[in-house]
Amino acid sequence: MTTFVDRVELHVAAGSGGHGCASVHREKFKPLGGPDGGNGGRGGDVILVVDQSVTTLLDYHHSPHRKATNGMPGAGDNRSGKDGQDLVLPVPDGTVILDKDGNVLADLVGQGTTYVASQGGRGGLGNAALASARRKAPGFALLGEPGDSGDVVLELKTVADVALVGYPSAGKSSLISVLSAAKPKIADYPFTTLVPNLGVVTAGATVYTIADVPGLIPGASQGKGLGLEFLRHVERCSVLVHVLDTATLESDRDPVSDLDIIEEELRQYGAGLENRPRIVVLNKIDVPDGQDLAEMVRPDLEARGYRVFEVSAVAHKGLKELSYALAEVVGAARAAKPKEEATRIVIRPKAVDDTGFTVTLGDDGIYRVRGEKPERWVRQTDFNNDEAVGYLADRLNRLGVEEALMKAGARTGDGVAIGPEENAVVFDWEPSVMAGAEMLGRRGEDHRLEAPRPAAQRRRDRDAERDDADAEYDDFEPF
């Protein structure tokens, strides 16, 4: 039998974008051909999609690391790099996507439902796309952005209309095998069923699915036995069917006490199961003692408000009445369910005065700039190219970062960090009165990089003083 896995931790990584190309068109008798570097390709996404033919997460249990392909770099002659190929991962219907803290990211129900688990990085622009009236021949290109990466938890919750619950060996597998075309493993020992089994039942004009949930025991809601592994599979079911064994050989068990114990486990598990309609099935009435016990406990169960059916999966007794009763309850549940409406696209434009970034002063005296655009521009910059660094400074100035730093109280030489604290680009700030291509000298040079760095010099002076003090302490000899 195929191993069943319904919870895995998946490590996904999208593809990185390809780098842009810095190239100059070369052709005979055309010495000034102009920039012709192409853009880099987009990195591939990691996409989870519901596939009805997939019933388990076993593949991701054996291979939990999945990565999409990177975009190709651009080339000369205005040739853009090829986009990375998206990695499409099929998952079973009813898969819930969670982060490592247990927060639900997506609930995938229905054939073809998709979720982008990791988004590919943008490709960098080539120097042909960066050319402008002021910068006619850029000697640099933008780098491709790295793709997103992280860990997600896939948790499978069976999508069915009816769930059969009860003690091990109560006859749930036998019942689903005669109600539908399902062929579960059946034996006379506890915990025969180790995986949820699904079957399709047709009763008149109603077609519904029924799930055989592995046997529950006292303490299942706290993880005893197989409880926690499979109680999640009853969360989506509209109807709960208690399958009670009327021919058990255990002296300390009877149908009523079994029902009370399972109900207590369902109550402790929660997830709204206390509000689901219930039907009680007294199974194994083909056994003489089972028939007698069913007749004894039926009045007590009906007095509690349950609809009770006496059946025998082996002798095929009472199955037709049960299947039509389930169809009636399922039909009522479907009718009461609100109609699904098409997803409305909500557009939330940014406020007119929203700059898209923030400037804060940290405890270490460094001004931190956080925002989508500044951080993305930093990731795209090749800091080994002086002209690329000057282009970054121009972009930040046009965005208003310099003005915001001045308002925040930053002075010449103060440290400025752009990006998250663990991976930020730190530099000494030198405000400029004007910024643009006219400030650049020859292509590939930026005089702003040659300016003195007072903050760095102050740090070096402090370090030197500290080293001198440590040296004097080491040379000190006590009397």
XYZ file of C-alpha atoms in Angstrom:
479
model
C 0.000 0.000 0.000
C 1.260 3.472 -0.872
C 2.548 5.419 2.117
C 0.203 8.234 3.084
C 1.682 11.587 4.140
C -0.581 14.510 4.998
C 1.827 17.036 6.564
C 5.230 18.116 5.285
C 7.571 21.079 5.575
C 8.585 22.318 2.149
C 11.647 24.456 1.432
C 10.985 26.555 -1.668
C 13.260 28.933 -3.549
C 12.286 30.943 -6.598
C 14.705 31.671 -9.410
C 16.844 34.800 -9.423
C 16.564 37.345 -12.191
C 19.287 37.514 -14.819
C 21.699 40.449 -14.876
C 21.375 43.166 -17.464
C 24.104 43.574 -20.052
C 26.319 46.641 -20.556
C 27.274 46.616 -24.222
C 28.048 49.108 -26.996
C 26.947 48.475 -30.536
C 29.899 47.860 -32.833
C 29.595 48.053 -36.587
C 31.974 48.983 -39.333
C 32.014 52.718 -40.096
C 29.772 53.379 -37.044
C 32.105 54.158 -34.146
C 29.277 55.580 -31.992
C 26.745 52.803 -32.278
C 25.225 53.502 -28.862
C 24.289 51.139 -26.016
C 22.678 47.845 -27.002
C 22.781 45.744 -23.813
C 19.664 43.612 -23.297
C 17.665 43.047 -20.139
C 17.989 39.981 -17.921
C 15.230 37.397 -17.752
C 12.777 37.013 -14.890
C 13.359 34.244 -12.355
C 10.855 31.399 -12.213
C 8.112 31.229 -9.557
C 7.287 28.267 -7.319
C 3.544 27.656 -7.720
C 1.341 25.198 -5.833
C -1.689 24.006 -7.821
C -4.509 21.634 -6.861
C -4.528 18.406 -8.878
C -7.373 15.949 -8.293
C -5.163 13.023 -9.302
C -2.794 13.682 -6.374
C -3.946 12.245 -3.043
C -0.881 12.455 -0.811
C 2.096 14.682 -0.043
C 4.517 11.767 -0.186
C 6.664 13.240 -2.985
C 7.413 16.339 -0.919
C 8.187 14.209 2.138
C 11.012 12.504 0.218
C 12.120 15.650 -1.685
C 11.347 18.704 0.474
C 13.725 21.098 -1.310
C 12.307 22.621 -4.497
C 13.825 25.425 -6.578
C 12.757 27.170 -9.769
C 15.230 28.070 -12.503
C 17.026 31.399 -12.783
C 16.567 33.925 -15.529
C 19.295 34.198 -18.131
C 21.450 37.335 -18.398
C 20.959 39.805 -21.209
C 23.343 40.060 -24.142
C 24.509 42.593 -26.671
C 22.568 43.549 -29.793
C 19.499 44.205 -27.574
C 18.997 40.511 -26.815
C 17.044 39.950 -23.599
C 17.732 36.937 -21.428
C 15.316 34.024 -21.286
C 12.865 33.968 -18.383
C 13.285 31.242 -15.804
C 10.768 28.402 -15.941
C 8.071 28.362 -13.272
C 8.102 25.312 -11.005
C 4.526 23.996 -10.710
C 3.993 21.629 -7.766
C 0.727 19.606 -7.764
C -0.928 19.188 -4.369
C -4.084 17.320 -3.273
C -7.441 19.041 -3.045
C -7.871 20.456 0.461
C -4.230 21.368 1.095
C -3.683 24.189 3.592
C -0.530 26.319 3.280
C 0.905 27.607 6.567
C 4.044 29.445 7.600
C 6.379 28.038 10.249
C 4.464 29.872 12.984
C 1.199 28.150 12.036
C -0.446 31.127 10.309
C -2.637 30.132 7.364
C -1.347 31.553 4.080
C -3.778 29.853 1.700
C -6.481 27.181 1.658
C -6.419 25.357 -1.673
C -9.801 23.809 -2.452
C -10.984 23.025 -5.967
C -9.283 21.763 -9.104
C -6.792 24.250 -10.518
C -6.602 26.516 -7.465
C -3.120 28.032 -7.318
C -0.869 29.766 -4.825
C 2.491 31.370 -5.529
C 4.659 30.078 -2.678
C 7.802 31.887 -3.816
C 8.112 34.675 -6.376
C 10.973 34.925 -8.830
C 13.284 37.918 -8.920
C 13.100 40.632 -11.548
C 15.655 40.720 -14.299
C 18.104 43.621 -14.367
C 17.856 46.312 -17.024
C 20.540 46.504 -19.681
C 22.301 49.744 -20.527
C 20.092 50.196 -23.600
C 17.056 50.536 -21.336
C 18.961 52.860 -18.978
C 19.931 55.341 -21.694
C 18.309 58.762 -21.479
C 18.759 62.262 -22.858
C 21.237 63.062 -20.064
C 22.930 59.651 -19.877
C 23.294 58.712 -23.516
C 25.756 55.843 -23.135
C 25.552 54.201 -19.691
C 28.587 52.121 -18.889
C 26.699 49.893 -16.483
C 23.626 47.679 -16.184
C 21.403 46.662 -13.295
C 21.771 43.349 -11.514
C 18.983 40.811 -11.356
C 17.111 40.488 -8.073
C 17.375 37.283 -6.039
C 14.218 35.183 -5.883
C 12.200 34.712 -2.714
C 12.973 31.699 -0.566
C 11.575 30.286 2.639
C 9.792 27.401 4.321
C 6.091 26.578 4.136
C 4.088 23.808 5.773
C 1.659 21.790 3.652
C -1.196 20.237 5.599
C -3.798 18.052 3.911
C -7.416 18.130 5.068
C -9.641 15.692 3.239
C -12.471 17.255 1.228
C -15.557 15.058 1.754
C -19.254 15.475 2.562
C -19.513 12.678 5.135
C -16.962 11.467 7.685
C -17.191 8.051 9.337
C -15.769 8.224 12.857
C -15.541 5.648 15.585
C -13.347 3.174 17.433
C -10.871 0.957 15.574
C -12.505 -2.175 14.107
C -15.986 -0.644 14.372
C -16.611 -1.494 10.721
C -16.011 1.866 9.063
C -13.880 0.438 6.254
C -16.406 -2.315 5.596
C -19.206 0.243 5.499
C -17.483 2.532 2.984
C -16.604 -0.467 0.814
C -20.287 -1.479 0.420
C -21.639 2.084 0.141
C -19.164 3.047 -2.596
C -16.605 1.557 -4.935
C -13.728 2.214 -2.507
C -11.493 -0.759 -1.717
C -9.895 -0.112 1.677
C -7.865 -2.635 3.597
C -10.133 -4.607 5.937
C -9.070 -6.876 8.820
C -10.222 -7.818 12.301
C -7.465 -6.124 14.286
C -7.230 -2.517 15.590
C -5.701 0.219 13.438
C -6.172 -1.672 10.181
C -6.948 1.657 8.535
C -3.852 3.851 8.560
C -4.925 6.339 5.888
C -8.208 8.164 5.191
C -10.165 6.413 2.438
C -12.507 8.270 0.111
C -15.535 6.882 -1.697
C -18.264 8.305 -3.927
C -21.888 7.386 -3.157
C -24.893 7.896 -5.441
C -28.298 8.050 -3.755
C -31.013 9.061 -6.196
C -30.063 12.371 -7.761
C -27.510 13.191 -5.051
C -23.856 12.296 -5.404
C -21.639 12.807 -2.376
C -18.236 11.752 -1.071
C -17.684 9.790 2.101
C -14.440 9.506 4.089
C -13.358 6.656 6.311
C -11.282 8.292 9.053
C -8.812 6.009 10.897
C -10.024 4.818 14.283
C -10.076 7.172 17.260
C -9.336 6.257 20.865
C -9.491 8.144 24.192
C -6.904 10.932 24.157
C -6.926 11.302 20.370
C -7.382 15.085 20.600
C -4.116 15.256 22.578
C -2.252 13.188 20.004
C -2.684 9.688 21.428
C -2.740 6.907 18.881
C -3.443 8.256 15.390
C -5.813 10.964 16.589
C -4.099 14.244 15.811
C -2.761 12.875 12.538
C -6.259 12.324 11.150
C -8.740 14.408 13.146
C -7.949 17.255 10.741
C -9.555 15.202 7.974
C -13.041 15.622 9.469
C -12.853 19.430 9.593
C -14.266 19.969 6.090
C -16.996 17.294 6.286
C -20.619 18.443 6.442
C -21.960 15.360 8.272
C -20.406 13.169 10.967
C -21.472 9.534 11.148
C -20.761 7.648 14.365
C -20.147 4.000 13.499
C -20.732 2.008 16.703
C -19.761 -1.630 17.139
C -22.611 -3.668 18.599
C -20.609 -6.910 18.573
C -17.450 -5.881 20.398
C -15.722 -8.536 22.466
C -14.324 -6.050 24.962
C -16.224 -6.213 28.242
C -15.625 -2.570 29.208
C -17.138 -1.159 26.005
C -20.673 -0.613 24.733
C -22.118 1.591 21.941
C -23.277 4.385 24.249
C -19.944 4.761 26.075
C -18.094 4.610 22.750
C -20.261 7.443 21.445
C -19.639 9.564 24.552
C -15.867 9.095 24.335
C -15.667 9.977 20.639
C -17.913 13.003 21.149
C -15.647 14.221 23.944
C -12.598 13.892 21.689
C -14.347 15.838 18.927
C -15.340 18.527 21.409
C -11.783 18.920 22.692
C -10.394 19.063 19.172
C -12.741 21.947 18.325
C -12.594 23.323 14.756
C -16.384 23.820 14.803
C -17.149 20.088 14.848
C -19.690 20.480 17.643
C -22.126 22.149 15.229
C -22.045 19.489 12.501
C -25.129 17.264 12.079
C -24.717 13.726 13.422
C -26.063 10.330 12.416
C -25.523 7.181 14.460
C -24.976 3.816 12.756
C -25.252 0.635 14.821
C -23.116 -1.790 12.839
C -22.773 -5.610 12.849
C -26.431 -6.450 13.486
C -25.833 -9.665 11.525
C -24.364 -11.050 14.759
C -27.194 -12.245 17.066
C -25.821 -10.525 20.149
C -25.227 -7.393 18.053
C -28.886 -7.242 16.990
C -30.043 -7.581 20.598
C -27.659 -4.866 21.825
C -28.718 -2.520 19.007
C -32.374 -2.864 20.002
C -31.461 -2.118 23.625
C -29.456 1.082 23.045
C -31.475 2.542 20.168
C -34.195 4.159 22.372
C -31.508 5.826 24.511
C -29.728 7.234 21.459
C -32.936 8.477 19.859
C -33.846 10.166 23.149
C -30.654 12.196 22.779
C -31.867 13.456 19.406
C -29.791 11.249 17.098
C -31.081 9.603 13.936
C -30.170 5.940 14.380
C -29.745 3.305 11.676
C -29.153 -0.387 12.237
C -26.951 -1.829 9.478
C -24.760 -4.755 8.600
C -21.963 -4.129 6.152
C -21.407 -7.871 5.783
C -25.049 -8.847 5.198
C -25.866 -5.565 3.327
C -28.747 -4.731 5.669
C -30.052 -1.184 6.122
C -27.586 0.322 3.652
C -30.140 1.818 1.261
C -31.974 3.683 4.022
C -28.648 4.968 5.378
C -27.381 6.180 2.002
C -30.582 8.111 1.263
C -30.620 9.624 4.758
C -27.037 10.820 4.252
C -27.994 12.253 0.858
C -30.810 14.195 2.519
C -28.531 15.690 5.184
C -25.794 16.478 2.652
C -28.313 18.173 0.368
C -29.565 20.329 3.236
C -25.998 21.281 4.165
C -25.219 22.240 0.573
C -28.369 24.331 0.323
C -27.541 26.171 3.545
C -24.020 26.902 2.393
C -23.670 30.462 1.051
C -23.085 30.710 -2.668
C -19.540 31.405 -3.667
C -19.093 34.678 -5.467
C -16.382 35.573 -7.903
C -13.370 37.123 -6.229
C -13.570 40.888 -6.354
C -10.407 42.686 -7.312
C -9.728 45.411 -4.752
C -7.384 48.202 -5.791
C -5.907 50.226 -2.957
C -3.933 53.131 -4.405
C -1.274 54.718 -2.262
C -1.922 58.102 -0.721
C -0.658 61.087 -2.666
C 1.791 62.014 0.085
C 3.043 58.438 0.566
C 6.768 58.475 -0.235
C 7.107 54.702 -0.149
C 9.953 54.673 2.378
C 10.728 55.567 5.982
C 13.769 57.081 7.695
C 14.445 56.273 11.355
C 17.378 56.878 13.683
C 18.669 53.714 15.323
C 20.191 53.331 18.762
C 23.614 52.978 17.135
C 23.340 56.460 15.602
C 22.784 55.148 12.073
C 19.864 56.400 10.015
C 17.964 53.481 8.506
C 16.054 53.796 5.249
C 13.390 51.131 4.695
C 11.134 50.879 1.695
C 10.431 48.668 -1.297
C 11.994 50.934 -3.910
C 15.224 51.908 -2.104
C 15.916 48.319 -1.064
C 15.211 47.001 -4.553
C 17.471 49.630 -6.124
C 20.285 48.684 -3.756
C 19.945 45.001 -4.689
C 20.144 45.942 -8.370
C 23.308 48.039 -8.029
C 26.765 46.788 -8.932
C 28.911 48.534 -6.299
C 32.071 47.672 -8.217
C 31.001 50.122 -10.909
C 31.352 53.793 -9.951
C 28.837 54.969 -12.525
C 26.251 52.472 -11.239
C 26.735 53.846 -7.713
C 26.230 57.390 -9.006
C 23.053 56.284 -10.774
C 21.787 54.848 -7.475
C 22.494 58.164 -5.726
C 20.525 60.024 -8.399
C 17.550 57.696 -8.008
C 17.524 58.024 -4.225
C 17.714 61.795 -4.497
C 14.809 61.944 -6.949
C 12.781 59.734 -4.632
C 13.305 62.218 -1.787
C 15.626 60.213 0.451
C 18.085 63.100 0.873
C 15.341 65.510 1.837
C 13.945 63.007 4.332
C 17.382 62.519 5.869
C 17.773 66.267 6.299
C 14.376 66.494 8.010
C 15.360 63.628 10.297
C 18.444 65.575 11.433
C 21.162 63.767 9.503
C 24.437 65.628 9.042
C 27.344 65.226 6.684
C 29.277 62.057 7.485
C 26.478 60.348 9.435
C 25.988 56.652 8.759
C 23.014 55.680 6.593
C 21.845 52.081 6.122
C 19.443 50.950 3.406
C 17.796 47.566 3.804
C 17.058 45.118 6.623
C 19.380 45.226 9.613
C 20.955 41.837 8.917
C 21.748 42.628 5.265
C 21.927 46.405 4.866
C 24.214 48.569 2.765
C 25.861 51.153 5.035
C 27.576 54.319 3.804
C 28.529 57.771 5.078
C 26.038 60.354 3.901
C 27.190 63.400 1.998
C 24.285 65.614 0.890
C 24.491 67.037 -2.583
C 22.927 70.264 -3.798
C 22.222 68.755 -7.174
C 22.328 65.272 -8.611
C 22.265 64.052 -12.163
C 24.322 63.076 -15.125
C 25.864 66.527 -15.328
C 27.749 65.780 -12.078
C 29.534 62.822 -13.647
C 32.933 63.140 -15.298
C 34.087 60.567 -17.779
C 31.947 57.477 -18.254
C 32.504 55.101 -15.366
C 33.543 57.814 -12.905
C 31.689 59.708 -10.183
C 33.558 62.373 -8.216
C 31.172 61.909 -5.285
C 32.929 58.644 -4.498
C 36.276 60.411 -4.148
C 35.069 62.816 -1.455
C 36.452 62.413 2.084
C 34.432 60.317 4.519
C 34.469 62.161 7.877
C 32.317 59.630 9.701
C 34.603 56.789 8.686
C 37.631 58.856 9.770
C 36.008 59.544 13.161
C 35.459 55.824 13.637
C 39.059 55.075 12.735
C 40.271 57.724 15.212
C 38.157 56.207 18.011
C 39.475 52.741 17.232
C 43.054 54.018 17.275
C 42.527 55.699 20.665
C 41.046 52.494 22.053
C 43.988 50.460 20.756
C 46.446 52.911 22.364
C 44.639 52.655 25.712
C 44.718 48.855 25.540
C 48.441 48.939 24.745
C 49.187 51.200 27.744
C 47.207 48.853 30.001
C 49.168 45.836 28.724
C 52.518 47.601 29.340
C 51.566 48.611 32.896
C 53.527 46.648 35.525
C 52.147 46.719 39.086
C 54.503 47.210 41.976
